Amino acid sequence: MGIEGIGASVLRKEDRRFITGRGKYVDDMQVPGMKYAAFVRSPHAHATFTAIDTAAAKAMPGVIDILTGEQLQADGIGNLICGWAVNSKDGSPMNMGAWPALAVGTVRHVGQAVAVVVAETKAQARDAAESVEVAYSELPAVVNAAKAIEEGAPQLHPEAKNNVIFDWEIGDKAATDAAFAGAAHITKLHVVNNRLVPNAMEPRAALGHYEAADDHYTCWTTSQNPHVARLVMSAFYNVAPEHKLRIIAPDVGGGFGSKIYIYPEEIVCLWASKRTNVPVKWTCDRTEAFLTDAHGRDHITEAELALDADGKMLAMRVDTIANLGAYMSLFSSATPTYLYATLLSGQYDIPAIHANVRAVYTNTVPVDAYRGAGRPEATFVVERLVETAARELGVSPAELRRNNFIRSFPHQTPVIMCYDAGDFDASLDAGMAAADVAGFEARRSEAAARGKLRGLGMSCYIEACGIAPSKAVGSLGAGVGLWESAEIRVNPVGTVEILTGSHSHGQGHETTFAQLIAERFGLPVDNVQVIHGDTDKVQFGMGTYGSRSGAVGMSAIVKALDKVEAKAKKIAAHVLEAAEGDIEIVNGEVRVKGTDRKMLWHEVALGAYTAHNLPDGMEPGLKEGAFYDPQNFTFPSGCYICEVEVCPETGSVEVIQFVAADDFGKVINPMIVEGQVHGGLAQGIGQALLEGTYYDDAGQLVTASYMDYAMPRAGNLPMFAVSTTETLSPSNPLGMKGCGEAGAIGSPPAVINAITDAIGNNNLSMPATPEKVWAAIRAVA
């Protein structure tokens, strides 16, 4: 309805403050009497310690106090938890080692905090932190997940023999083995999914403020889900009673999953504020972020695909070792299991699948969900296997995919998921047309004449978004429900406030959520305010991750809007003396269909609050709330096609063209969706070509700054050709599917498939640096 409703590319409302420097981030927050924290961090990957000498540091200028893990434990602050219980295939529970917010006696990765300094200034706190003396006894370390499970490897936690957290499986092993026994062709692949550092533009930060007069705690933090943070900090970490704890996540400069979790620093800032009786702020520097933010990916996989003589897929067999780092983070157990192995069917009708996953401790930063969270890892395995199989069989990669597409919905895969809707042929056709696949061989020949190697690779991905329903995920071990909440407040003058449990940190919620109001009531989006991120203002909500804000968060808003609309129509029908069924709301008018009788929207709103002429028994006001628990996941899908040129003399790779044809269901704002895809593609191409996290054998992070960790820049990326097809999801009222992670999911295999097509060597791991590509070229020369 109107030019600002669903389907309109409305400019982002929130950008007005961001591009003029008026955003309000945690580091911008000031509280009277505020002091600063700096953490004393371990220089060793694995060590014990018996004493922390703070005497000299405490005597330094400006130091208020220095606190340790023993004090934290004495005050009853609990260990960090993993919120998703995953059992091994023998039924035994996962082996979770203790993770105190400040280490007590043992450190297990470089950068783990052992003490905190509170001082008058940031510089004084840092100076004092450097003067704290810790008596370490260094222990052997292990950083590679495959080596960590070998006999004799250094043991991180007594609870986890051979460092195995769990040994989990999914699918029918017997049926899979039988299908492989009768296969005409088997494709095998060794796949390494490289470890990544999230690198959100805004580093993490926390400001803890304990007010003794009210016995009340406030924490400003860079969180994607402030209500969950409050719940966990009160119920599990014993930082403060829930009703006395307020969590505020103001403007947050990117998250990509890394700001879902409750980290030691926000726990310590709140606790330290009470101990010192001053507000305590900590802002992460970039090297601290490399050393402490949850990393992503880091899988080692052996994968096999069985096909019959006609190229039909019969079965898939996958064995993965997942590196979870030194401790189990909040959702770390779900990422390599229920968010990974359940997507191994891809877009294909594969009768039998079996996957085994071993999650492993190493002396590295904890690993958890990072943009895509298990789905990129699954897609990389599937799409590299399919491309490799096509080459081995001598058939077109596109046609092998097409011959195995799922075409009947709903479709139950062998690995839990039930796909509700899709049209994979449409995405493939759109992608191939946009990429001019038919003209590729001519372009390859032209590149060869210039001394370049040209390659084309594709990836047909599917992902699961809006993780749900709560009853189902609870049965799989999730510690919380995965619904969402919303409240719609219509003010007496007719303006509207949306209070949502979803959190915006770059997604554009202030615009897209307002577009729902424009669509429903015909009001300008500037008449709508979106409120989120403050547990004292907004009802309990589950936050933003897993591309859930549209399919789940907006669906809650729609349910609340249904109630507001129904009440507004009742009021108008009563005043206009008409039947409720004859009332319609169009362009800000509440009118009787087919007549000139009407009320303006603000007149209905004012009437609801003056209550002078309401139907008998109706309560005053125009405010409604709703909770929405999805019936199923949603399943975005698409076809990505990458074209590259490789210099055979240097191994350098140039991405010449990248086409993304996605099916996101109903699109609310095409411009914002395109921006989300662009960002995801940049991260996915970055993983494929540039980004890699490396530790030496002693557990030292070698890539701990931008001097060593290569981030994608504009020059590494082409102009993207982005389009969408549409099949509506039947699982939510808007027909939406989710778009925030797709680019990062589908792009890495497309890039690697293109490079390996160019160089004629399929043995290439990410990141495909010039050195690796150069060596791969010479390996087949």
mmCIF file with all atom_site columns, N, CA and C in Angstrom, residues 49-77:
data_model
loop_
_atom_site.group_PDB
_atom_site.id
_atom_site.type_symbol
_atom_site.label_atom_id
_atom_site.label_alt_id
_atom_site.label_comp_id
_atom_site.label_asym_id
_atom_site.label_entity_id
_atom_site.label_seq_id
_atom_site.pdbx_PDB_ins_code
_atom_site.Cartn_x
_atom_site.Cartn_y
_atom_site.Cartn_z
_atom_site.occupancy
_atom_site.B_iso_or_equiv
_atom_site.pdbx_formal_charge
_atom_site.auth_seq_id
_atom_site.auth_comp_id
_atom_site.auth_asym_id
_atom_site.auth_atom_id
_atom_site.pdbx_PDB_model_num
ATOM 1  N N  . PHE A 1 49 ? 49.106 -21.270 36.561 1.00 0.00 ? 49 PHE A N  1
ATOM 2  C CA . PHE A 1 49 ? 49.707 -20.187 37.337 1.00 0.00 ? 49 PHE A CA 1
ATOM 3  C C  . PHE A 1 49 ? 49.247 -20.316 38.782 1.00 0.00 ? 49 PHE A C  1
ATOM 4  N N  . THR A 1 50 ? 50.136 -19.918 39.676 1.00 0.00 ? 50 THR A N  1
ATOM 5  C CA . THR A 1 50 ? 49.847 -20.063 41.109 1.00 0.00 ? 50 THR A CA 1
ATOM 6  C C  . THR A 1 50 ? 49.746 -18.738 41.829 1.00 0.00 ? 50 THR A C  1
ATOM 7  N N  . ALA A 1 51 ? 50.273 -17.688 41.234 1.00 0.00 ? 51 ALA A N  1
ATOM 8  C CA . ALA A 1 51 ? 50.275 -16.405 41.934 1.00 0.00 ? 51 ALA A CA 1
ATOM 9  C C  . ALA A 1 51 ? 50.132 -15.269 40.938 1.00 0.00 ? 51 ALA A C  1
ATOM 10 N N  . ILE A 1 52 ? 49.383 -14.239 41.358 1.00 0.00 ? 52 ILE A N  1
ATOM 11 C CA . ILE A 1 52 ? 49.260 -13.004 40.600 1.00 0.00 ? 52 ILE A CA 1
ATOM 12 C C  . ILE A 1 52 ? 49.717 -11.872 41.514 1.00 0.00 ? 52 ILE A C  1
ATOM 13 N N  . ASP A 1 53 ? 50.824 -11.257 41.170 1.00 0.00 ? 53 ASP A N  1
ATOM 14 C CA . ASP A 1 53 ? 51.395 -10.187 41.990 1.00 0.00 ? 53 ASP A CA 1
ATOM 15 C C  . ASP A 1 53 ? 50.886 -8.843  41.468 1.00 0.00 ? 53 ASP A C  1
ATOM 16 N N  . THR A 1 54 ? 50.019 -8.211  42.239 1.00 0.00 ? 54 THR A N  1
ATOM 17 C CA . THR A 1 54 ? 49.410 -6.938  41.824 1.00 0.00 ? 54 THR A CA 1
ATOM 18 C C  . THR A 1 54 ? 49.958 -5.749  42.602 1.00 0.00 ? 54 THR A C  1
ATOM 19 N N  . ALA A 1 55 ? 50.903 -5.979  43.492 1.00 0.00 ? 55 ALA A N  1
ATOM 20 C CA . ALA A 1 55 ? 51.333 -4.914  44.402 1.00 0.00 ? 55 ALA A CA 1
ATOM 21 C C  . ALA A 1 55 ? 51.873 -3.693  43.656 1.00 0.00 ? 55 ALA A C  1
ATOM 22 N N  . ALA A 1 56 ? 52.784 -3.900  42.738 1.00 0.00 ? 56 ALA A N  1
ATOM 23 C CA . ALA A 1 56 ? 53.370 -2.763  42.025 1.00 0.00 ? 56 ALA A CA 1
ATOM 24 C C  . ALA A 1 56 ? 52.332 -2.058  41.171 1.00 0.00 ? 56 ALA A C  1
ATOM 25 N N  . ALA A 1 57 ? 51.473 -2.833  40.533 1.00 0.00 ? 57 ALA A N  1
ATOM 26 C CA . ALA A 1 57 ? 50.452 -2.240  39.668 1.00 0.00 ? 57 ALA A CA 1
ATOM 27 C C  . ALA A 1 57 ? 49.446 -1.431  40.477 1.00 0.00 ? 57 ALA A C  1
ATOM 28 N N  . LYS A 1 58 ? 49.081 -1.916  41.664 1.00 0.00 ? 58 LYS A N  1
ATOM 29 C CA . LYS A 1 58 ? 48.119 -1.193  42.498 1.00 0.00 ? 58 LYS A CA 1
ATOM 30 C C  . LYS A 1 58 ? 48.658 0.152   42.966 1.00 0.00 ? 58 LYS A C  1
ATOM 31 N N  . ALA A 1 59 ? 49.967 0.256   43.043 1.00 0.00 ? 59 ALA A N  1
ATOM 32 C CA . ALA A 1 59 ? 50.583 1.504   43.510 1.00 0.00 ? 59 ALA A CA 1
ATOM 33 C C  . ALA A 1 59 ? 50.725 2.537   42.398 1.00 0.00 ? 59 ALA A C  1
ATOM 34 N N  . MET A 1 60 ? 50.364 2.180   41.187 1.00 0.00 ? 60 MET A N  1
ATOM 35 C CA . MET A 1 60 ? 50.536 3.099   40.065 1.00 0.00 ? 60 MET A CA 1
ATOM 36 C C  . MET A 1 60 ? 49.459 4.172   40.068 1.00 0.00 ? 60 MET A C  1
ATOM 37 N N  . PRO A 1 61 ? 49.711 5.315   39.466 1.00 0.00 ? 61 PRO A N  1
ATOM 38 C CA . PRO A 1 61 ? 48.751 6.424   39.471 1.00 0.00 ? 61 PRO A CA 1
ATOM 39 C C  . PRO A 1 61 ? 47.407 6.020   38.875 1.00 0.00 ? 61 PRO A C  1
ATOM 40 N N  . GLY A 1 62 ? 46.346 6.444   39.542 1.00 0.00 ? 62 GLY A N  1
ATOM 41 C CA . GLY A 1 62 ? 45.003 6.270   39.015 1.00 0.00 ? 62 GLY A CA 1
ATOM 42 C C  . GLY A 1 62 ? 44.368 4.923   39.230 1.00 0.00 ? 62 GLY A C  1
ATOM 43 N N  . VAL A 1 63 ? 45.105 3.946   39.733 1.00 0.00 ? 63 VAL A N  1
ATOM 44 C CA . VAL A 1 63 ? 44.550 2.596   39.875 1.00 0.00 ? 63 VAL A CA 1
ATOM 45 C C  . VAL A 1 63 ? 43.592 2.552   41.055 1.00 0.00 ? 63 VAL A C  1
ATOM 46 N N  . ILE A 1 64 ? 42.395 2.053   40.813 1.00 0.00 ? 64 ILE A N  1
ATOM 47 C CA . ILE A 1 64 ? 41.372 1.947   41.854 1.00 0.00 ? 64 ILE A CA 1
ATOM 48 C C  . ILE A 1 64 ? 41.388 0.557   42.480 1.00 0.00 ? 64 ILE A C  1
ATOM 49 N N  . ASP A 1 65 ? 41.485 -0.467  41.631 1.00 0.00 ? 65 ASP A N  1
ATOM 50 C CA . ASP A 1 65 ? 41.552 -1.833  42.155 1.00 0.00 ? 65 ASP A CA 1
ATOM 51 C C  . ASP A 1 65 ? 41.989 -2.769  41.043 1.00 0.00 ? 65 ASP A C  1
ATOM 52 N N  . ILE A 1 66 ? 42.494 -3.942  41.466 1.00 0.00 ? 66 ILE A N  1
ATOM 53 C CA . ILE A 1 66 ? 42.829 -5.015  40.537 1.00 0.00 ? 66 ILE A CA 1
ATOM 54 C C  . ILE A 1 66 ? 42.169 -6.273  41.069 1.00 0.00 ? 66 ILE A C  1
ATOM 55 N N  . LEU A 1 67 ? 41.362 -6.896  40.237 1.00 0.00 ? 67 LEU A N  1
ATOM 56 C CA . LEU A 1 67 ? 40.539 -8.030  40.660 1.00 0.00 ? 67 LEU A CA 1
ATOM 57 C C  . LEU A 1 67 ? 40.938 -9.285  39.903 1.00 0.00 ? 67 LEU A C  1
ATOM 58 N N  . THR A 1 68 ? 40.792 -10.433 40.577 1.00 0.00 ? 68 THR A N  1
ATOM 59 C CA . THR A 1 68 ? 41.233 -11.711 40.008 1.00 0.00 ? 68 THR A CA 1
ATOM 60 C C  . THR A 1 68 ? 40.102 -12.721 39.980 1.00 0.00 ? 68 THR A C  1
ATOM 61 N N  . GLY A 1 69 ? 40.387 -13.842 39.333 1.00 0.00 ? 69 GLY A N  1
ATOM 62 C CA . GLY A 1 69 ? 39.407 -14.906 39.217 1.00 0.00 ? 69 GLY A CA 1
ATOM 63 C C  . GLY A 1 69 ? 39.024 -15.519 40.552 1.00 0.00 ? 69 GLY A C  1
ATOM 64 N N  . GLU A 1 70 ? 39.970 -15.586 41.492 1.00 0.00 ? 70 GLU A N  1
ATOM 65 C CA . GLU A 1 70 ? 39.636 -16.142 42.806 1.00 0.00 ? 70 GLU A CA 1
ATOM 66 C C  . GLU A 1 70 ? 38.608 -15.269 43.511 1.00 0.00 ? 70 GLU A C  1
ATOM 67 N N  . GLN A 1 71 ? 38.728 -13.953 43.381 1.00 0.00 ? 71 GLN A N  1
ATOM 68 C CA . GLN A 1 71 ? 37.734 -13.062 43.976 1.00 0.00 ? 71 GLN A CA 1
ATOM 69 C C  . GLN A 1 71 ? 36.381 -13.217 43.286 1.00 0.00 ? 71 GLN A C  1
ATOM 70 N N  . LEU A 1 72 ? 36.419 -13.369 41.973 1.00 0.00 ? 72 LEU A N  1
ATOM 71 C CA . LEU A 1 72 ? 35.182 -13.541 41.216 1.00 0.00 ? 72 LEU A CA 1
ATOM 72 C C  . LEU A 1 72 ? 34.470 -14.817 41.645 1.00 0.00 ? 72 LEU A C  1
ATOM 73 N N  . GLN A 1 73 ? 35.228 -15.894 41.795 1.00 0.00 ? 73 GLN A N  1
ATOM 74 C CA . GLN A 1 73 ? 34.630 -17.158 42.247 1.00 0.00 ? 73 GLN A CA 1
ATOM 75 C C  . GLN A 1 73 ? 34.092 -17.039 43.667 1.00 0.00 ? 73 GLN A C  1
ATOM 76 N N  . ALA A 1 74 ? 34.833 -16.336 44.526 1.00 0.00 ? 74 ALA A N  1
ATOM 77 C CA . ALA A 1 74 ? 34.392 -16.175 45.911 1.00 0.00 ? 74 ALA A CA 1
ATOM 78 C C  . ALA A 1 74 ? 33.085 -15.405 45.998 1.00 0.00 ? 74 ALA A C  1
ATOM 79 N N  . ASP A 1 75 ? 32.839 -14.538 45.040 1.00 0.00 ? 75 ASP A N  1
ATOM 80 C CA . ASP A 1 75 ? 31.586 -13.783 45.013 1.00 0.00 ? 75 ASP A CA 1
ATOM 81 C C  . ASP A 1 75 ? 30.449 -14.550 44.348 1.00 0.00 ? 75 ASP A C  1
ATOM 82 N N  . GLY A 1 76 ? 30.718 -15.791 43.964 1.00 0.00 ? 76 GLY A N  1
ATOM 83 C CA . GLY A 1 76 ? 29.652 -16.641 43.438 1.00 0.00 ? 76 GLY A CA 1
ATOM 84 C C  . GLY A 1 76 ? 29.330 -16.441 41.977 1.00 0.00 ? 76 GLY A C  1
ATOM 85 N N  . ILE A 1 77 ? 30.190 -15.765 41.218 1.00 0.00 ? 77 ILE A N  1
ATOM 86 C CA . ILE A 1 77 ? 29.942 -15.577 39.789 1.00 0.00 ? 77 ILE A CA 1
ATOM 87 C C  . ILE A 1 77 ? 30.200 -16.890 39.068 1.00 0.00 ? 77 ILE A C  1
#
